[in-house]
CSV table of C-alpha atoms in Angstrom, one decimal:
chain,number,residue,atom,x,y,z
A,1,UNK,CA,-0.1,0.2,0.1
A,2,UNK,CA,1.4,3.4,-1.2
A,3,UNK,CA,0.4,6.5,0.2
A,4,UNK,CA,-1.7,9.1,-1.6
A,5,UNK,CA,-3.1,12.1,-1.6
A,6,UNK,CA,-6.9,12.7,-1.1
A,7,UNK,CA,-9.1,15.6,-0.8
A,8,UNK,CA,-12.3,15.3,0.1
A,9,UNK,CA,-15.7,16.2,-1.5
A,10,UNK,CA,-18.3,15.4,0.5
A,11,UNK,CA,-19.4,14.4,3.7
A,12,UNK,CA,-21.1,10.4,3.5
A,13,UNK,CA,-24.7,9.7,5.0
A,14,UNK,CA,-22.1,8.3,8.3
A,15,UNK,CA,-20.4,11.1,8.6
A,16,UNK,CA,-16.7,10.3,7.0
A,17,UNK,CA,-15.3,12.4,4.3
A,18,UNK,CA,-14.9,10.9,1.1
A,19,UNK,CA,-12.3,11.5,-1.5
A,20,UNK,CA,-13.6,10.4,-5.0
A,21,UNK,CA,-10.9,8.9,-7.3
A,22,UNK,CA,-10.4,6.7,-10.4
A,23,UNK,CA,-10.4,3.4,-8.0
A,24,UNK,CA,-13.3,4.4,-6.3
A,25,UNK,CA,-14.7,6.5,-3.4
A,26,UNK,CA,-12.1,6.8,-1.0
A,27,UNK,CA,-13.7,7.0,2.7
A,28,UNK,CA,-11.7,9.5,5.4
A,29,UNK,CA,-13.6,9.4,9.0
A,30,UNK,CA,-13.3,13.0,10.3
A,31,UNK,CA,-12.3,15.0,7.4
A,32,UNK,CA,-14.8,17.5,6.1
A,33,UNK,CA,-15.5,18.6,2.3
A,34,UNK,CA,-12.4,20.8,1.3
A,35,UNK,CA,-9.5,19.3,3.1
A,36,UNK,CA,-6.5,17.1,2.3
A,37,UNK,CA,-5.2,14.9,3.7
A,38,UNK,CA,-2.5,12.1,3.3
A,39,UNK,CA,-2.7,9.0,3.5
A,40,UNK,CA,-2.9,4.8,2.6
A,41,UNK,CA,-5.7,3.2,1.4
A,42,UNK,CA,-6.9,-0.1,2.0
A,43,UNK,CA,-10.7,-1.4,1.3
A,44,UNK,CA,-11.6,2.0,0.1
A,45,UNK,CA,-10.5,3.6,3.6
A,46,UNK,CA,-7.8,5.8,4.3
A,47,UNK,CA,-5.8,4.3,7.3
A,48,UNK,CA,-3.7,6.7,10.1
A,49,UNK,CA,-5.0,10.4,7.3
A,50,UNK,CA,-2.2,13.1,7.8
A,51,UNK,CA,-3.9,16.7,7.4
A,52,UNK,CA,-2.1,18.9,5.2
A,53,UNK,CA,-5.4,21.5,5.0
A,54,UNK,CA,-8.0,22.2,7.0
A,55,UNK,CA,-11.8,23.1,6.3
A,56,UNK,CA,-13.0,27.1,7.8
A,57,UNK,CA,-16.1,24.7,8.6
A,58,UNK,CA,-14.1,22.5,11.1
A,59,UNK,CA,-13.9,23.7,14.8
A,60,UNK,CA,-12.9,22.2,18.2
A,61,UNK,CA,-15.4,19.0,19.3
A,62,UNK,CA,-17.2,20.0,22.9
A,63,UNK,CA,-16.7,16.7,24.6
A,64,UNK,CA,-13.5,14.9,25.4
A,65,UNK,CA,-14.6,12.1,24.1
A,66,UNK,CA,-14.7,12.9,21.4
A,67,UNK,CA,-12.1,10.6,18.9
A,68,UNK,CA,-12.9,7.9,20.6
A,69,UNK,CA,-16.3,7.9,21.2
A,70,UNK,CA,-18.6,6.5,18.3
A,71,UNK,CA,-21.8,8.0,19.6
A,72,UNK,CA,-20.6,11.2,17.8
A,73,UNK,CA,-18.9,11.1,14.6
A,74,UNK,CA,-19.5,15.2,13.0
A,75,UNK,CA,-19.0,17.5,16.8
A,76,UNK,CA,-16.5,18.8,14.4
A,77,UNK,CA,-18.4,20.2,12.2
A,78,UNK,CA,-19.8,23.9,12.8
A,79,UNK,CA,-23.6,24.4,13.2
A,80,UNK,CA,-24.7,25.6,9.6
A,81,UNK,CA,-22.9,23.3,7.8
A,82,UNK,CA,-24.0,20.8,9.6
A,83,UNK,CA,-27.1,21.2,9.3
A,84,UNK,CA,-27.6,21.9,5.6
A,85,UNK,CA,-25.5,18.3,5.6
A,86,UNK,CA,-28.7,16.7,7.5
A,87,UNK,CA,-31.0,18.3,5.0
A,88,UNK,CA,-29.1,16.9,1.9
A,89,UNK,CA,-29.2,13.3,3.5
A,90,UNK,CA,-33.3,13.9,3.0
A,91,UNK,CA,-32.6,15.1,-0.3
A,92,UNK,CA,-30.1,12.3,-1.4
A,93,UNK,CA,-32.5,9.5,-0.6
A,94,UNK,CA,-35.5,11.1,-2.5
A,95,UNK,CA,-33.5,11.6,-5.0
A,96,UNK,CA,-31.8,8.2,-4.9
A,97,UNK,CA,-36.2,7.4,-5.6
A,98,UNK,CA,-37.1,9.9,-8.3
A,99,UNK,CA,-38.5,12.3,-6.0
A,100,UNK,CA,-37.0,16.0,-7.1
A,101,UNK,CA,-38.6,18.4,-4.5
A,102,UNK,CA,-38.3,21.0,-2.3
A,103,UNK,CA,-37.1,20.0,1.1
A,104,UNK,CA,-37.3,22.8,4.4
A,105,UNK,CA,-34.3,24.0,6.7
A,106,UNK,CA,-33.7,21.2,9.2
A,107,UNK,CA,-35.4,21.8,12.3
A,108,UNK,CA,-32.1,21.8,14.7
A,109,UNK,CA,-31.2,19.5,18.4
A,110,UNK,CA,-30.3,21.6,21.0
A,111,UNK,CA,-27.2,20.6,23.3
A,112,UNK,CA,-28.4,19.0,26.7
A,113,UNK,CA,-31.3,17.9,25.1
A,114,UNK,CA,-31.0,14.1,25.3
A,115,UNK,CA,-34.1,12.6,27.9
A,116,UNK,CA,-33.1,9.5,26.9
A,117,UNK,CA,-29.8,7.2,26.6
A,118,UNK,CA,-28.5,3.8,26.2
A,119,UNK,CA,-25.5,3.1,27.6
A,120,UNK,CA,-23.4,-0.5,27.5
A,121,UNK,CA,-21.7,-1.5,31.2
A,122,UNK,CA,-19.0,-4.3,31.6
A,123,UNK,CA,-16.2,-5.2,33.7
A,124,UNK,CA,-12.4,-4.5,32.9
A,125,UNK,CA,-10.5,-5.8,36.3
A,126,UNK,CA,-12.0,-5.1,39.1
A,127,UNK,CA,-13.3,-1.8,37.4
A,128,UNK,CA,-16.6,-1.5,35.8
A,129,UNK,CA,-17.0,0.7,32.9
A,130,UNK,CA,-19.9,2.5,31.3
A,131,UNK,CA,-20.8,4.4,28.4
A,132,UNK,CA,-20.4,4.2,24.3
A,133,UNK,CA,-18.4,2.3,22.2
A,134,UNK,CA,-15.6,2.9,19.8
A,135,UNK,CA,-16.0,3.4,17.0
A,136,UNK,CA,-16.4,0.5,15.0
A,137,UNK,CA,-14.9,-1.6,17.8
A,138,UNK,CA,-16.6,-3.5,20.6
A,139,UNK,CA,-14.5,-1.5,23.2
A,140,UNK,CA,-16.6,0.6,25.6
A,141,UNK,CA,-15.0,4.5,26.2
A,142,UNK,CA,-16.0,4.9,29.9
A,143,UNK,CA,-17.7,8.5,29.7
A,144,UNK,CA,-17.6,11.2,32.7
A,145,UNK,CA,-19.2,13.9,30.5
A,146,UNK,CA,-21.7,13.9,27.5
A,147,UNK,CA,-22.6,17.1,25.9
A,148,UNK,CA,-25.7,15.5,24.6
A,149,UNK,CA,-27.8,14.4,27.3
A,150,UNK,CA,-29.5,16.2,30.0
A,151,UNK,CA,-27.5,17.4,32.6
A,152,UNK,CA,-29.8,15.5,34.9
A,153,UNK,CA,-28.3,11.5,33.4
A,154,UNK,CA,-25.5,13.0,33.1
A,155,UNK,CA,-25.2,14.5,37.8
A,156,UNK,CA,-25.8,10.6,38.3
A,157,UNK,CA,-23.2,9.0,35.9
A,158,UNK,CA,-21.2,7.9,38.6
A,159,UNK,CA,-24.4,6.7,40.8
A,160,UNK,CA,-25.0,4.6,37.7
A,161,UNK,CA,-22.1,3.3,37.1
A,162,UNK,CA,-22.1,1.8,41.1
A,163,UNK,CA,-25.7,0.6,41.2
A,164,UNK,CA,-25.1,-1.3,37.5
A,165,UNK,CA,-21.5,-2.8,39.2
A,166,UNK,CA,-23.6,-5.1,41.8
A,167,UNK,CA,-25.1,-6.8,38.8
A,168,UNK,CA,-23.0,-7.3,36.2
A,169,UNK,CA,-23.0,-10.4,34.0
A,170,UNK,CA,-19.4,-12.4,34.5
A,171,UNK,CA,-18.9,-11.8,30.2
A,172,UNK,CA,-20.3,-9.3,27.7
A,173,UNK,CA,-22.2,-6.3,28.8
A,174,UNK,CA,-24.7,-4.8,30.3
A,175,UNK,CA,-27.6,-2.3,29.1
A,176,UNK,CA,-28.7,0.9,30.9
A,177,UNK,CA,-31.5,2.4,29.6
A,178,UNK,CA,-32.1,6.0,31.2
A,179,UNK,CA,-35.3,8.5,30.6
A,180,UNK,CA,-35.1,11.4,32.5
A,181,UNK,CA,-39.4,12.1,33.3
A,182,UNK,CA,-40.9,14.4,35.4
A,183,UNK,CA,-40.7,12.3,38.6
A,184,UNK,CA,-36.8,11.6,38.0
A,185,UNK,CA,-34.7,9.1,36.3
A,186,UNK,CA,-36.3,5.6,34.8
A,187,UNK,CA,-33.6,3.0,34.9
A,188,UNK,CA,-34.1,-0.4,33.1
A,189,UNK,CA,-30.7,-2.6,33.0
A,190,UNK,CA,-31.7,-5.8,30.5
A,191,UNK,CA,-29.0,-8.7,30.2
A,192,UNK,CA,-27.6,-8.0,34.0
A,193,UNK,CA,-26.4,-11.3,36.3
A,194,UNK,CA,-29.4,-14.0,36.4
A,195,UNK,CA,-28.7,-14.2,40.0
A,196,UNK,CA,-29.9,-10.2,41.0
A,197,UNK,CA,-31.7,-11.4,43.4
A,198,UNK,CA,-29.4,-12.1,46.1
A,199,UNK,CA,-28.4,-8.1,45.7
A,200,UNK,CA,-31.5,-6.8,46.2
A,201,UNK,CA,-31.9,-5.2,49.1
A,202,UNK,CA,-28.5,-3.5,47.6
A,203,UNK,CA,-30.2,-2.3,44.3
A,204,UNK,CA,-33.0,-1.4,46.5
A,205,UNK,CA,-31.0,0.8,48.8
A,206,UNK,CA,-29.2,2.6,45.5
A,207,UNK,CA,-32.2,3.0,43.9
A,208,UNK,CA,-33.8,5.4,47.1
A,209,UNK,CA,-29.9,7.2,47.9
A,210,UNK,CA,-30.1,8.2,43.9
A,211,UNK,CA,-33.8,9.2,44.1
A,212,UNK,CA,-34.6,7.5,40.9
A,213,UNK,CA,-38.2,7.2,40.3
A,214,UNK,CA,-38.1,3.2,39.3
A,215,UNK,CA,-35.3,0.7,38.5
A,216,UNK,CA,-36.0,-2.2,36.6
A,217,UNK,CA,-33.8,-5.2,36.0
A,218,UNK,CA,-34.5,-8.0,32.9
A,219,UNK,CA,-38.2,-6.7,32.2
A,220,UNK,CA,-38.3,-6.7,35.7
A,221,UNK,CA,-40.0,-3.6,37.9
A,222,UNK,CA,-37.6,-4.2,41.1
A,223,UNK,CA,-39.0,-1.1,42.8
A,224,UNK,CA,-41.0,2.2,41.8
A,225,UNK,CA,-40.9,5.0,44.2
A,226,UNK,CA,-42.8,7.0,42.4
A,227,UNK,CA,-44.6,6.5,38.7
A,228,UNK,CA,-42.3,8.0,35.8
A,229,UNK,CA,-44.4,10.1,34.0
A,230,UNK,CA,-44.0,12.2,30.9
A,231,UNK,CA,-46.0,15.0,30.2
A,232,UNK,CA,-47.6,14.5,26.2
A,233,UNK,CA,-48.9,18.7,25.8
A,234,UNK,CA,-50.8,18.3,29.3
A,235,UNK,CA,-51.4,14.3,29.5
A,236,UNK,CA,-50.0,12.3,32.2
A,237,UNK,CA,-48.2,9.3,30.6
A,238,UNK,CA,-46.5,6.7,33.4
A,239,UNK,CA,-43.4,5.5,30.5
A,240,UNK,CA,-43.0,1.5,30.2
A,241,UNK,CA,-40.0,0.1,31.7
A,242,UNK,CA,-37.3,0.3,28.5
A,243,UNK,CA,-39.8,1.3,26.1
A,244,UNK,CA,-39.2,3.8,23.1
A,245,UNK,CA,-39.6,7.7,23.9
A,246,UNK,CA,-39.0,10.4,21.7
A,247,UNK,CA,-35.4,10.8,22.7
A,248,UNK,CA,-35.7,14.6,22.7
A,249,UNK,CA,-38.7,17.1,24.1
A,250,UNK,CA,-37.9,19.3,21.5
A,251,UNK,CA,-37.9,17.2,18.6
A,252,UNK,CA,-41.0,15.1,20.4
A,253,UNK,CA,-42.9,18.9,20.1
A,254,UNK,CA,-41.5,19.9,16.7
A,255,UNK,CA,-43.0,16.0,15.1
A,256,UNK,CA,-45.9,16.5,17.2
A,257,UNK,CA,-46.2,20.4,15.3
A,258,UNK,CA,-45.6,18.5,12.2
A,259,UNK,CA,-47.9,16.1,12.2
A,260,UNK,CA,-50.8,18.2,13.1
A,261,UNK,CA,-50.7,21.0,11.0
A,262,UNK,CA,-50.2,17.8,8.5
A,263,UNK,CA,-53.8,16.6,9.1
A,264,UNK,CA,-54.7,19.2,9.2
A,265,UNK,CA,-58.8,19.4,9.5
A,266,UNK,CA,-59.4,15.7,9.7
A,267,UNK,CA,-62.2,14.7,11.7
A,268,UNK,CA,-60.9,11.0,12.2
A,269,UNK,CA,-57.5,10.0,12.2
A,270,UNK,CA,-55.7,6.4,12.3
A,271,UNK,CA,-52.2,6.4,13.8
A,272,UNK,CA,-50.3,3.7,13.2
A,273,UNK,CA,-47.3,2.6,14.8
A,274,UNK,CA,-48.7,4.7,18.1
A,275,UNK,CA,-46.5,3.6,20.6
A,276,UNK,CA,-47.6,4.7,23.6
A,277,UNK,CA,-49.7,7.4,22.3
A,278,UNK,CA,-46.9,10.8,21.3
A,279,UNK,CA,-48.9,11.3,18.5
A,280,UNK,CA,-52.4,10.1,19.5
A,281,UNK,CA,-53.0,12.1,22.4
A,282,UNK,CA,-52.4,15.4,20.9
A,283,UNK,CA,-54.3,14.3,17.6
A,284,UNK,CA,-57.1,13.6,19.9
A,285,UNK,CA,-57.4,16.7,21.2
A,286,UNK,CA,-59.1,17.7,17.1
A,287,UNK,CA,-60.2,14.2,16.1
A,288,UNK,CA,-61.2,10.9,16.2
A,289,UNK,CA,-57.9,8.8,16.9
A,290,UNK,CA,-58.0,5.3,16.4
A,291,UNK,CA,-54.3,3.8,17.0
A,292,UNK,CA,-52.7,1.6,16.8
A,293,UNK,CA,-49.3,-0.5,18.2
A,294,UNK,CA,-47.9,-3.5,18.1
A,295,UNK,CA,-45.6,-3.5,21.8
A,296,UNK,CA,-48.0,-4.4,24.4
A,297,UNK,CA,-46.1,-2.5,27.2
A,298,UNK,CA,-46.4,0.6,25.1
A,299,UNK,CA,-50.7,-0.1,24.6
A,300,UNK,CA,-50.9,-1.1,27.9
A,301,UNK,CA,-49.2,2.5,29.0
A,302,UNK,CA,-51.7,4.5,26.1
A,303,UNK,CA,-54.3,2.8,27.5
A,304,UNK,CA,-53.5,4.5,31.2
A,305,UNK,CA,-53.1,7.6,30.0
A,306,UNK,CA,-57.0,7.2,28.7
A,307,UNK,CA,-58.4,6.2,31.7
A,308,UNK,CA,-58.5,10.0,33.4
A,309,UNK,CA,-61.0,12.0,31.5
A,310,UNK,CA,-58.9,14.5,29.2
A,311,UNK,CA,-61.4,16.2,27.5
A,312,UNK,CA,-60.2,14.7,24.1
A,313,UNK,CA,-62.6,13.2,21.4
A,314,UNK,CA,-63.1,9.6,20.9
A,315,UNK,CA,-60.0,7.4,21.0
A,316,UNK,CA,-59.7,3.7,19.8
A,317,UNK,CA,-56.8,1.2,20.1
A,318,UNK,CA,-55.4,-2.2,19.4
A,319,UNK,CA,-52.7,-4.0,19.5
A,320,UNK,CA,-51.3,-5.0,15.7
A,321,UNK,CA,-48.7,-6.2,14.4
A,322,UNK,CA,-48.5,-3.5,11.5
A,323,UNK,CA,-46.0,-5.4,9.4
A,324,UNK,CA,-47.7,-8.4,9.1
A,325,UNK,CA,-51.4,-7.6,9.2
A,326,UNK,CA,-51.1,-3.7,8.1
A,327,UNK,CA,-54.6,-2.3,7.7
A,328,UNK,CA,-56.5,-3.1,4.4
A,329,UNK,CA,-58.6,-1.3,2.0
A,330,UNK,CA,-61.7,-1.3,3.6
A,331,UNK,CA,-60.3,-1.1,7.1
A,332,UNK,CA,-59.3,2.6,6.1
A,333,UNK,CA,-61.9,3.6,4.7
A,334,UNK,CA,-63.3,5.5,7.3
A,335,UNK,CA,-60.4,7.8,7.8
A,336,UNK,CA,-59.2,11.5,6.5
A,337,UNK,CA,-56.1,10.9,7.5
A,338,UNK,CA,-53.6,8.5,8.5
A,339,UNK,CA,-49.7,9.6,10.1
A,340,UNK,CA,-47.4,6.2,10.3
A,341,UNK,CA,-44.1,6.4,12.2
A,342,UNK,CA,-43.0,2.7,11.9
A,343,UNK,CA,-39.0,1.4,13.1
A,344,UNK,CA,-35.6,2.4,10.9
A,345,UNK,CA,-37.3,-1.0,8.5
A,346,UNK,CA,-40.0,1.5,7.2
A,347,UNK,CA,-43.8,0.4,6.7
A,348,UNK,CA,-43.5,-0.8,3.3
A,349,UNK,CA,-46.3,-3.0,3.3
A,350,UNK,CA,-48.7,-0.7,4.6
A,351,UNK,CA,-47.5,2.4,2.3
A,352,UNK,CA,-48.5,-0.3,-0.2
A,353,UNK,CA,-52.0,0.0,0.9
A,354,UNK,CA,-52.6,3.2,1.7
A,355,UNK,CA,-51.4,3.8,-2.1
A,356,UNK,CA,-54.4,2.5,-3.2
A,357,UNK,CA,-56.6,4.2,-0.6
A,358,UNK,CA,-59.5,6.6,-0.5
A,359,UNK,CA,-58.0,8.5,2.9
A,360,UNK,CA,-56.9,11.9,1.8
A,361,UNK,CA,-54.2,12.8,4.3
A,362,UNK,CA,-51.2,10.7,5.1
A,363,UNK,CA,-48.6,11.9,7.5
A,364,UNK,CA,-45.3,10.0,6.8
A,365,UNK,CA,-42.9,10.1,10.4
A,366,UNK,CA,-39.6,8.6,9.9
A,367,UNK,CA,-35.6,8.0,11.6
A,368,UNK,CA,-34.6,6.7,8.3
A,369,UNK,CA,-34.2,8.6,5.6
A,370,UNK,CA,-33.8,5.3,2.6
A,371,UNK,CA,-37.4,3.7,4.3
A,372,UNK,CA,-38.8,7.3,4.6
A,373,UNK,CA,-38.2,7.5,0.8
A,374,UNK,CA,-38.8,4.2,-0.7
A,375,UNK,CA,-42.9,4.4,0.9
A,376,UNK,CA,-43.0,8.0,-0.4
A,377,UNK,CA,-42.2,6.0,-3.6
A,378,UNK,CA,-44.8,4.3,-3.2
A,379,UNK,CA,-47.3,6.6,-2.1
A,380,UNK,CA,-46.6,8.8,-5.1
A,381,UNK,CA,-47.2,6.0,-7.4
A,382,UNK,CA,-50.4,5.6,-5.8
A,383,UNK,CA,-51.8,8.9,-6.9
A,384,UNK,CA,-50.5,11.0,-3.9
A,385,UNK,CA,-49.0,14.4,-3.9
A,386,UNK,CA,-46.3,15.8,-1.8
A,387,UNK,CA,-46.8,18.4,0.0
A,388,UNK,CA,-44.1,18.9,2.1
A,389,UNK,CA,-40.5,17.4,3.5
A,390,UNK,CA,-39.4,18.7,7.0
A,391,UNK,CA,-35.9,17.1,8.8
A,392,UNK,CA,-35.7,17.2,12.3
A,393,UNK,CA,-32.7,16.3,14.1
A,394,UNK,CA,-32.9,14.3,17.0
A,395,UNK,CA,-29.7,12.8,17.2
A,396,UNK,CA,-26.9,15.8,17.4
A,397,UNK,CA,-23.4,15.3,16.2
A,398,UNK,CA,-25.0,11.9,14.6
A,399,UNK,CA,-25.5,10.4,11.2
A,400,UNK,CA,-29.4,10.1,12.0
A,401,UNK,CA,-32.1,12.3,10.9
A,402,UNK,CA,-36.2,12.3,11.5
A,403,UNK,CA,-38.4,14.0,8.7
A,404,UNK,CA,-42.0,14.3,8.5
A,405,UNK,CA,-43.7,14.4,5.0
A,406,UNK,CA,-47.4,15.2,4.1
A,407,UNK,CA,-48.9,13.7,0.9
A,408,UNK,CA,-52.4,14.6,-0.3
A,409,UNK,CA,-55.2,12.8,-2.4
A,410,UNK,CA,-56.6,15.3,-4.2
């Protein structure tokens, strides 16, 4: 392998710089467009790059763990080009499906806004490591700070490390899902030592000392000091242990506003892949809503939130695997609007049926530009018109981007 000079022309969808060469694209970790590096190249990747020039868009990363931690890939990119790059990720995914449309500017994320974090924890001799994996590695970065997280979670890092050290498996890693709720931190530990029962007194004491709202281990609620509540625009919802929640309050509000604006004055709305009701509870203030979700814990949380009178319209729900059993045409018939917010795999089966339906308005929400564009293409081919696309940055400094598309059948 010989050393060669590479000029970075663009930023890839994972945050690596890309240099175009006669042999194809070369990916350069940590490089930005306009920069020049020298490096050896193997399998399309630059090894040990040496920077000869730097982009004016390069800034100093705000976190001491940036060089090693795999959680953030573009912390060294200035805010304006960073937001433009996120928008371009959505634009490219749509173009790849033959969709040319105006994409709105990216709704920016805020530092310190992540209320939900997933950590790994493992043994290192007599020590416990708690944090994120290194870039392209199974090794763990033991973090002491994290600028993207809610300060309440950062302040609890030492306590969380002490807590999980009691029940680490002999081999492998435990996983901690930490959610900051209105009642305090909700901590769910998975892959803990199966014999954790003998540590229940110590774990309960640490839970109280840390003033946690709830501690769950391997799917079992060990101690609930206070119900871990989420505020869904004035409606209280008890979070399911380790369940899905929008990662930041700001993004949840932005996505919800886009969904509400998208459905407009629809009187009957189906909220598909509804989770615990992030959109359904808000939609029900103005329309009759039918929520469909496959996760039992999410449906249970939604049901509990509905038990107290809230001044909502008619709300119904069902537990259903929409990947295997999407709503068919007869079931879609009563709805003026449909909202869907699937996992990263997208909603292909449901989009195919929506494309054949007479539903007037469809609002597509997605955390994966590729499957978002695929599903939008299906709807366009079925006669819908794409009214708007808005990227929402929920995962600061990462390659991940949310998008909301509004489609109308004229």
